[in-house]
mmCIF file of C-alpha atoms in Angstrom:
data_model
loop_
_atom_site.group_PDB
_atom_site.id
_atom_site.type_symbol
_atom_site.label_atom_id
_atom_site.label_comp_id
_atom_site.label_asym_id
_atom_site.label_seq_id
_atom_site.Cartn_x
_atom_site.Cartn_y
_atom_site.Cartn_z
ATOM 1 C CA MET A 91 169.145 0.107 124.533
ATOM 2 C CA LYS A 92 170.212 3.560 126.027
ATOM 3 C CA PHE A 93 170.180 5.260 122.276
ATOM 4 C CA LYS A 94 166.684 3.835 122.308
ATOM 5 C CA TYR A 95 165.486 6.533 124.918
ATOM 6 C CA LEU A 96 168.378 9.127 123.572
ATOM 7 C CA GLY A 97 166.475 8.837 120.348
ATOM 8 C CA ILE A 98 163.104 9.796 122.009
ATOM 9 C CA GLY A 99 164.600 12.797 124.489
ATOM 10 C CA VAL A 100 165.353 13.910 121.149
ATOM 11 C CA ILE A 101 162.512 13.835 118.848
ATOM 12 C CA LEU A 102 160.589 15.088 122.220
ATOM 13 C CA ALA A 103 162.434 18.405 122.820
ATOM 14 C CA THR A 104 162.259 19.297 118.792
ATOM 15 C CA MET A 105 157.985 18.995 119.717
ATOM 16 C CA THR A 106 158.814 21.139 122.236
ATOM 17 C CA LEU A 107 160.531 23.998 120.540
ATOM 18 C CA SER A 108 158.339 23.705 117.411
ATOM 19 C CA ALA A 109 155.253 24.714 119.569
ATOM 20 C CA CYS A 110 156.915 27.281 121.195
ATOM 21 C CA ASP A 111 158.163 29.043 118.212
ATOM 22 C CA ILE A 112 154.734 28.833 116.519
ATOM 23 C CA ASN A 113 153.106 30.895 119.902
ATOM 24 C CA ILE A 114 155.863 33.708 119.165
ATOM 25 C CA ASN A 115 155.327 33.812 115.766
ATOM 26 C CA THR A 116 151.078 34.508 115.941
ATOM 27 C CA GLY A 117 150.700 35.135 119.504
ATOM 28 C CA SER A 118 147.532 33.599 120.869
ATOM 29 C CA GLY A 119 144.198 32.913 120.294
ATOM 30 C CA SER A 120 142.922 35.527 123.573
ATOM 31 C CA ASP A 121 146.066 38.665 122.107
ATOM 32 C CA THR A 122 144.031 39.298 118.907
ATOM 33 C CA LYS A 123 140.748 39.159 119.740
ATOM 34 C CA ASP A 124 141.211 41.886 122.155
ATOM 35 C CA ALA A 125 143.602 44.204 120.031
ATOM 36 C CA LYS A 126 140.364 43.096 117.290
ATOM 37 C CA ASP A 127 138.065 44.261 119.700
ATOM 38 C CA SER A 128 140.493 47.554 120.192
ATOM 39 C CA ASN A 129 140.117 48.489 117.259
ATOM 40 C CA GLU A 130 137.101 48.405 115.986
ATOM 41 C CA GLN A 131 136.273 50.436 119.697
ATOM 42 C CA ALA A 132 138.459 53.218 117.982
ATOM 43 C CA GLU A 133 136.463 53.423 115.137
ATOM 44 C CA ASN A 134 133.189 53.299 116.131
ATOM 45 C CA SER A 135 133.896 55.921 119.048
ATOM 46 C CA ASN A 136 135.463 57.380 115.527
ATOM 47 C CA ASP A 137 131.797 57.292 113.707
ATOM 48 C CA ASN A 138 130.440 58.119 117.046
ATOM 49 C CA ASN A 139 131.915 61.689 116.834
ATOM 50 C CA ASN A 140 131.234 62.670 113.275
ATOM 51 C CA ASP A 141 127.314 61.185 114.282
ATOM 52 C CA ASP A 142 127.781 64.246 117.638
ATOM 53 C CA ASN A 143 129.972 66.798 115.030
ATOM 54 C CA GLN A 144 127.057 66.708 112.475
ATOM 55 C CA SER A 145 124.053 66.529 115.206
ATOM 56 C CA SER A 146 125.476 69.592 116.861
ATOM 57 C CA SER A 147 126.022 71.446 112.837
ATOM 58 C CA ASN A 148 122.571 70.907 112.484
ATOM 59 C CA ASN A 149 121.297 71.610 115.701
ATOM 60 C CA ASN A 150 123.391 74.852 114.973
ATOM 61 C CA THR A 151 120.930 75.225 111.125
ATOM 62 C CA SER A 152 117.954 74.985 112.471
ATOM 63 C CA SER A 153 118.967 77.114 115.411
ATOM 64 C CA ASP A 154 119.519 79.743 112.453
ATOM 65 C CA ASN A 155 116.631 79.586 110.650
ATOM 66 C CA ASN A 156 114.958 80.084 113.522
ATOM 67 C CA ASN A 157 116.747 83.150 114.537
ATOM 68 C CA GLN A 158 115.976 84.298 110.786
ATOM 69 C CA LYS A 159 111.954 83.328 111.348
ATOM 70 C CA ARG A 160 112.159 85.624 115.193
ATOM 71 C CA ASN A 161 113.499 88.323 112.997
ATOM 72 C CA SER A 162 111.489 88.121 110.338
ATOM 73 C CA ASN A 163 108.297 88.138 112.905
ATOM 74 C CA ASN A 164 109.597 90.328 115.001
ATOM 75 C CA ASP A 165 110.076 93.603 111.748
ATOM 76 C CA LYS A 166 106.803 94.921 111.638
ATOM 77 C CA SER A 167 107.679 98.121 110.541
ATOM 78 C CA ILE A 168 108.150 96.345 107.213
ATOM 79 C CA VAL A 169 105.698 97.219 104.895
ATOM 80 C CA THR A 170 104.098 95.332 102.215
ATOM 81 C CA ARG A 171 100.916 95.092 100.047
ATOM 82 C CA GLY A 172 98.609 93.372 103.600
ATOM 83 C CA ASN A 173 99.214 96.089 105.971
ATOM 84 C CA VAL A 174 100.315 99.207 104.338
ATOM 85 C CA ILE A 175 96.641 100.747 104.703
ATOM 86 C CA ASP A 176 96.986 100.244 108.330
ATOM 87 C CA PHE A 177 99.500 102.973 108.275
ATOM 88 C CA VAL A 178 98.026 105.365 106.623
ATOM 89 C CA GLU A 179 94.552 104.436 108.798
ATOM 90 C CA SER A 180 97.783 105.397 111.400
ATOM 91 C CA TYR A 181 98.325 108.153 110.342
ATOM 92 C CA GLU A 182 95.337 109.258 110.051
ATOM 93 C CA GLY A 183 93.890 107.977 113.112
ATOM 94 C CA HIS A 184 90.353 106.562 111.433
ATOM 95 C CA SER A 185 89.726 104.402 109.131
ATOM 96 C CA LEU A 186 89.323 105.022 105.401
ATOM 97 C CA ASP A 187 86.304 106.353 104.388
ATOM 98 C CA THR A 188 85.254 104.207 102.190
ATOM 99 C CA ASP A 189 81.293 105.704 101.970
ATOM 100 C CA GLN A 190 82.646 108.997 100.176
ATOM 101 C CA TYR A 191 86.432 108.302 98.661
ATOM 102 C CA ASN A 192 86.407 104.834 96.630
ATOM 103 C CA TYR A 193 90.296 103.260 96.781
ATOM 104 C CA LYS A 194 93.120 102.448 94.297
ATOM 105 C CA GLU A 195 95.020 98.976 94.192
ATOM 106 C CA PRO A 196 98.004 100.051 96.268
ATOM 107 C CA GLU A 197 100.834 99.719 94.056
ATOM 108 C CA LYS A 198 104.869 98.921 95.040
ATOM 109 C CA ASP A 199 107.193 101.322 92.958
ATOM 110 C CA ASP A 200 111.060 100.867 92.660
ATOM 111 C CA ASN A 201 111.858 101.960 95.611
ATOM 112 C CA GLY A 202 110.216 100.123 97.582
ATOM 113 C CA SER A 203 106.904 102.831 98.411
ATOM 114 C CA TRP A 204 103.847 102.195 98.130
ATOM 115 C CA GLY A 205 101.337 104.569 96.630
ATOM 116 C CA PHE A 206 97.864 104.539 96.298
ATOM 117 C CA SER A 207 95.057 107.297 94.578
ATOM 118 C CA PHE A 208 91.088 107.792 95.659
ATOM 119 C CA THR A 209 88.327 109.470 93.684
ATOM 120 C CA ASP A 210 85.474 110.773 95.354
ATOM 121 C CA ASN A 211 81.703 109.344 94.117
ATOM 122 C CA ASP A 212 82.093 110.530 90.991
ATOM 123 C CA GLY A 213 84.719 109.333 89.103
ATOM 124 C CA ASP A 214 86.970 112.971 89.755
ATOM 125 C CA LEU A 215 90.976 112.070 91.361
ATOM 126 C CA ALA A 216 90.639 113.629 94.770
ATOM 127 C CA GLY A 217 94.256 113.094 96.600
ATOM 128 C CA SER A 218 97.321 109.728 97.229
ATOM 129 C CA TYR A 219 98.934 108.222 99.219
ATOM 130 C CA ILE A 220 102.672 107.300 98.938
ATOM 131 C CA VAL A 221 103.845 105.060 102.327
ATOM 132 C CA ASP A 222 107.627 104.876 102.185
ATOM 133 C CA LYS A 223 109.447 101.330 103.437
ATOM 134 C CA TYR A 224 109.593 102.196 106.491
ATOM 135 C CA GLY A 225 106.304 103.837 107.222
ATOM 136 C CA ASN A 226 106.754 107.085 107.047
ATOM 137 C CA VAL A 227 102.839 108.675 105.128
ATOM 138 C CA THR A 228 102.207 111.564 102.601
ATOM 139 C CA LYS A 229 99.459 112.869 102.079
ATOM 140 C CA TYR A 230 99.128 114.477 98.808
ATOM 141 C CA ASP A 231 95.705 116.541 97.323
ATOM 142 C CA GLU A 232 93.746 116.185 94.706
ATOM 143 C CA ASP A 233 96.698 118.502 91.752
ATOM 144 C CA GLY A 234 99.665 116.597 93.977
ATOM 145 C CA GLU A 235 100.223 119.041 96.613
ATOM 146 C CA ILE A 236 100.794 117.706 99.668
ATOM 147 C CA ASP A 237 97.274 117.789 101.364
ATOM 148 C CA ASN A 238 98.007 119.580 104.490
ATOM 149 C CA ASN A 239 94.241 119.558 106.065
ATOM 150 C CA ASP A 240 94.775 116.379 107.614
ATOM 151 C CA ASP A 241 93.512 118.460 110.793
ATOM 152 C CA ASP A 242 90.267 119.847 109.337
ATOM 153 C CA ASP A 243 89.773 115.867 108.450
ATOM 154 C CA SER A 244 90.149 115.703 112.061
ATOM 155 C CA THR A 245 86.855 117.537 113.625
ATOM 156 C CA SER A 246 85.342 115.954 110.378
ATOM 157 C CA VAL A 247 82.084 113.351 110.940
ATOM 158 C CA THR A 248 82.415 109.771 109.908
ATOM 159 C CA ARG A 249 80.583 106.610 110.334
ATOM 160 C CA GLY A 250 82.555 105.896 113.294
ATOM 161 C CA ASN A 251 82.950 108.800 115.524
ATOM 162 C CA VAL A 252 79.391 110.823 114.836
ATOM 163 C CA ILE A 253 78.399 108.401 118.231
ATOM 164 C CA ASP A 254 81.988 111.002 119.795
ATOM 165 C CA PHE A 255 79.729 113.929 119.013
ATOM 166 C CA VAL A 256 76.016 112.739 120.235
ATOM 167 C CA GLU A 257 77.972 111.641 123.691
ATOM 168 C CA SER A 258 80.154 114.864 123.723
ATOM 169 C CA TYR A 259 76.513 116.693 123.673
ATOM 170 C CA GLU A 260 74.871 114.625 125.602
ATOM 171 C CA GLY A 261 77.465 114.760 127.953
ATOM 172 C CA HIS A 262 77.418 110.711 128.626
ATOM 173 C CA SER A 263 77.240 107.592 127.139
ATOM 174 C CA LEU A 264 73.693 107.115 124.908
ATOM 175 C CA ASP A 265 71.338 105.545 127.152
ATOM 176 C CA THR A 266 71.506 101.227 125.574
ATOM 177 C CA ASP A 267 69.186 100.482 128.883
ATOM 178 C CA GLN A 268 66.537 102.806 128.072
ATOM 179 C CA TYR A 269 66.535 103.973 124.222
ATOM 180 C CA THR A 270 67.441 100.839 121.103
ATOM 181 C CA TYR A 271 70.023 103.419 118.661
ATOM 182 C CA LYS A 272 69.578 102.982 115.158
ATOM 183 C CA GLU A 273 72.732 102.458 113.122
ATOM 184 C CA PRO A 274 73.902 106.345 111.448
ATOM 185 C CA GLU A 275 73.498 106.840 107.248
ATOM 186 C CA LYS A 276 75.360 110.018 106.016
ATOM 187 C CA ASN A 277 72.311 111.693 103.852
ATOM 188 C CA ASP A 278 73.194 113.875 100.229
ATOM 189 C CA LYS A 279 74.712 117.247 102.589
ATOM 190 C CA GLY A 280 76.985 115.061 103.746
ATOM 191 C CA ASN A 281 75.692 115.168 107.685
ATOM 192 C CA TRP A 282 74.853 112.148 109.694
ATOM 193 C CA GLY A 283 71.533 110.828 111.166
ATOM 194 C CA PHE A 284 70.375 108.023 113.888
ATOM 195 C CA SER A 285 66.572 107.588 114.983
ATOM 196 C CA PHE A 286 66.714 105.690 118.575
ATOM 197 C CA THR A 287 63.965 103.361 120.008
ATOM 198 C CA ASP A 288 62.123 102.552 123.987
ATOM 199 C CA LYS A 289 62.172 99.390 124.246
ATOM 200 C CA ASP A 290 59.162 98.875 123.649
ATOM 201 C CA GLY A 291 59.690 99.547 119.372
ATOM 202 C CA ASN A 292 57.889 103.139 120.139
ATOM 203 C CA LEU A 293 59.936 106.246 118.143
ATOM 204 C CA ALA A 294 61.623 108.139 121.189
ATOM 205 C CA GLY A 295 63.403 110.789 119.102
ATOM 206 C CA SER A 296 66.394 111.402 117.140
ATOM 207 C CA TYR A 297 70.320 112.765 116.035
ATOM 208 C CA ILE A 298 71.308 114.868 113.447
ATOM 209 C CA VAL A 299 74.739 116.157 113.302
ATOM 210 C CA ASP A 300 76.393 117.757 110.832
ATOM 211 C CA LYS A 301 79.787 118.294 108.970
ATOM 212 C CA TYR A 302 80.929 119.722 111.030
ATOM 213 C CA GLY A 303 79.947 118.121 114.424
ATOM 214 C CA SER A 304 76.951 120.238 114.762
ATOM 215 C CA VAL A 305 74.417 118.193 116.692
ATOM 216 C CA THR A 306 70.234 119.226 116.686
ATOM 217 C CA LYS A 307 68.532 116.525 119.284
ATOM 218 C CA TYR A 308 64.454 115.754 117.632
ATOM 219 C CA ASP A 309 61.843 114.436 120.020
ATOM 220 C CA GLU A 310 59.061 111.374 118.839
ATOM 221 C CA ASP A 311 56.954 114.029 117.083
ATOM 222 C CA GLY A 312 60.512 115.437 114.965
ATOM 223 C CA GLU A 313 60.821 118.920 117.262
ATOM 224 C CA ILE A 314 63.316 120.638 118.127
ATOM 225 C CA ASP A 315 63.511 118.587 121.627
ATOM 226 C CA ASN A 316 64.479 121.298 123.781
ATOM 227 C CA GLY A 317 63.419 119.850 127.363
ATOM 228 C CA SER A 318 67.616 118.487 128.522
ATOM 229 C CA ASP A 319 69.341 121.189 125.756
ATOM 230 C CA ASP A 320 67.801 124.962 127.580
ATOM 231 C CA ASP A 321 70.012 123.318 130.508
ATOM 232 C CA ASP A 322 73.370 122.577 128.505
ATOM 233 C CA SER A 323 72.963 125.958 125.794
ATOM 234 C CA THR A 324 75.885 127.563 126.858
ATOM 235 C CA SER A 325 77.697 125.078 128.009
ATOM 236 C CA VAL A 326 81.001 124.139 125.494
ATOM 237 C CA THR A 327 81.665 121.176 124.128
ATOM 238 C CA ARG A 328 84.097 119.233 121.160
ATOM 239 C CA GLY A 329 80.992 118.709 119.436
ATOM 240 C CA ASN A 330 79.199 122.661 119.465
ATOM 241 C CA VAL A 331 83.258 125.332 120.238
ATOM 242 C CA ILE A 332 83.027 125.317 116.106
ATOM 243 C CA ASP A 333 79.783 126.641 116.171
ATOM 244 C CA PHE A 334 80.836 129.580 119.201
ATOM 245 C CA VAL A 335 83.765 130.148 116.893
ATOM 246 C CA GLU A 336 81.800 131.189 113.727
ATOM 247 C CA SER A 337 79.238 132.609 115.349
ATOM 248 C CA TYR A 338 81.612 134.786 116.752
ATOM 249 C CA GLU A 339 83.179 135.225 113.301
ATOM 250 C CA GLY A 340 80.151 135.518 111.306
ATOM 251 C CA HIS A 341 80.616 132.952 109.021
ATOM 252 C CA SER A 342 82.003 129.766 108.781
ATOM 253 C CA LEU A 343 85.941 129.247 108.771
ATOM 254 C CA ASP A 344 88.010 129.480 106.274
ATOM 255 C CA THR A 345 89.244 126.215 105.553
ATOM 256 C CA ASP A 346 90.711 127.060 101.841
ATOM 257 C CA GLN A 347 93.315 129.586 103.705
ATOM 258 C CA TYR A 348 93.594 127.891 106.990
ATOM 259 C CA THR A 349 94.198 125.080 108.011
ATOM 260 C CA TYR A 350 92.801 124.054 112.164
ATOM 261 C CA LYS A 351 93.921 121.873 114.491
ATOM 262 C CA GLU A 352 91.826 119.904 117.129
ATOM 263 C CA PRO A 353 90.268 121.756 119.533
ATOM 264 C CA GLU A 354 91.402 120.471 122.960
ATOM 265 C CA GLN A 355 89.964 121.298 126.749
ATOM 266 C CA SER A 356 91.640 122.699 129.960
ATOM 267 C CA ASN A 357 92.237 122.120 132.970
ATOM 268 C CA ASN A 358 89.131 125.168 133.611
ATOM 269 C CA GLY A 359 87.438 123.643 131.392
ATOM 270 C CA ASP A 360 88.401 126.115 128.657
ATOM 271 C CA TRP A 361 88.082 125.047 124.916
ATOM 272 C CA GLY A 362 90.990 126.087 122.427
ATOM 273 C CA PHE A 363 92.888 125.821 119.056
ATOM 274 C CA SER A 364 95.180 127.018 116.671
ATOM 275 C CA PHE A 365 95.843 127.235 112.839
ATOM 276 C CA THR A 366 98.071 127.250 110.595
ATOM 277 C CA ASP A 367 98.214 129.321 106.749
ATOM 278 C CA LYS A 368 99.171 126.574 104.453
ATOM 279 C CA ASP A 369 102.462 126.552 103.934
ATOM 280 C CA GLY A 370 101.978 125.638 107.744
ATOM 281 C CA ASN A 371 102.925 128.910 109.955
ATOM 282 C CA LEU A 372 101.253 129.311 113.226
ATOM 283 C CA ALA A 373 98.123 132.503 111.933
ATOM 284 C CA GLY A 374 96.448 132.623 115.062
ATOM 285 C CA SER A 375 94.333 130.974 117.768
ATOM 286 C CA TYR A 376 90.991 130.752 119.693
ATOM 287 C CA ILE A 377 90.427 130.510 123.536
ATOM 288 C CA VAL A 378 85.902 129.677 124.109
ATOM 289 C CA ASP A 379 85.716 129.898 127.820
ATOM 290 C CA GLU A 380 82.941 127.769 129.187
ATOM 291 C CA TYR A 381 79.845 130.430 129.269
ATOM 292 C CA GLY A 382 80.838 130.040 125.199
ATOM 293 C CA ASP A 383 82.919 134.249 125.362
ATOM 294 C CA VAL A 384 84.824 133.691 122.233
ATOM 295 C CA THR A 385 88.752 134.857 122.660
ATOM 296 C CA LYS A 386 91.266 135.308 119.260
ATOM 297 C CA TYR A 387 94.856 135.635 119.031
ATOM 298 C CA ASP A 388 97.150 136.282 116.862
ATOM 299 C CA GLU A 389 100.306 135.217 116.126
ATOM 300 C CA ASP A 390 102.218 136.860 117.951
ATOM 301 C CA GLY A 391 99.422 135.586 120.730
ATOM 302 C CA ASP A 392 98.545 139.064 121.658
ATOM 303 C CA PRO A 393 93.736 138.787 121.840
ATOM 304 C CA GLU A 394 92.433 140.602 118.115
#
């Protein structure tokens, strides 16, 4: 009987040792799950880091693209087919005169410069422009020579500035409250003219501005209007200063031999301008005082 209990004890001891051996070799179910979760978290962290790196790379690329776009938009000095005319008109100080000239389509050369020629209404070559890639403009005459007559054009009368000559002549802005002014029109002689009516539509008068900027005002009967002109007969304005000089010289200014600057008024009311030869060398100047008296100076600034 004693041996029977002893056998049973041996069996129980053997079973207990086997269970412990299983736990030692395999670990508990909880420990295995924790290790697996830890590995998955590490992998997810690596994936997130990769996603963050990719997102940062995309953001940097987008930022570079935006910077390139901004730099492109800010580079206003680039000359293109779409803005080459703007550079020329800025150089001239006024819109291109499409009434007097016909302009070719701008073309780009191998150096990146843009150029185009223009002809008069008879189809004869009148000149050309070259605009380099930096926006610098060079004007050429009909012979292909650099045109130094740009200053002469500053006093020429165009549709865009004819009103300025009239207002300078009048000494004030046109009275649009009392009168209605027609659109200026150019005649065969190169003179500009337009009429004006009262608010009832009745003809009140007209102006003629010749190609030199001299203004003549007419009343409703087509007679020269001396009503307000008598008071201004000796006053010198931008519109008539050339007339005083030409009257002093006894002939029109010699634009074939000389280039004349735009008249400028000093603080004391006198008008003056200089002129150069075709090589750009100072040849002399004129001063016209407020009473219309003209003084001519030589290239050294001495009165002639």
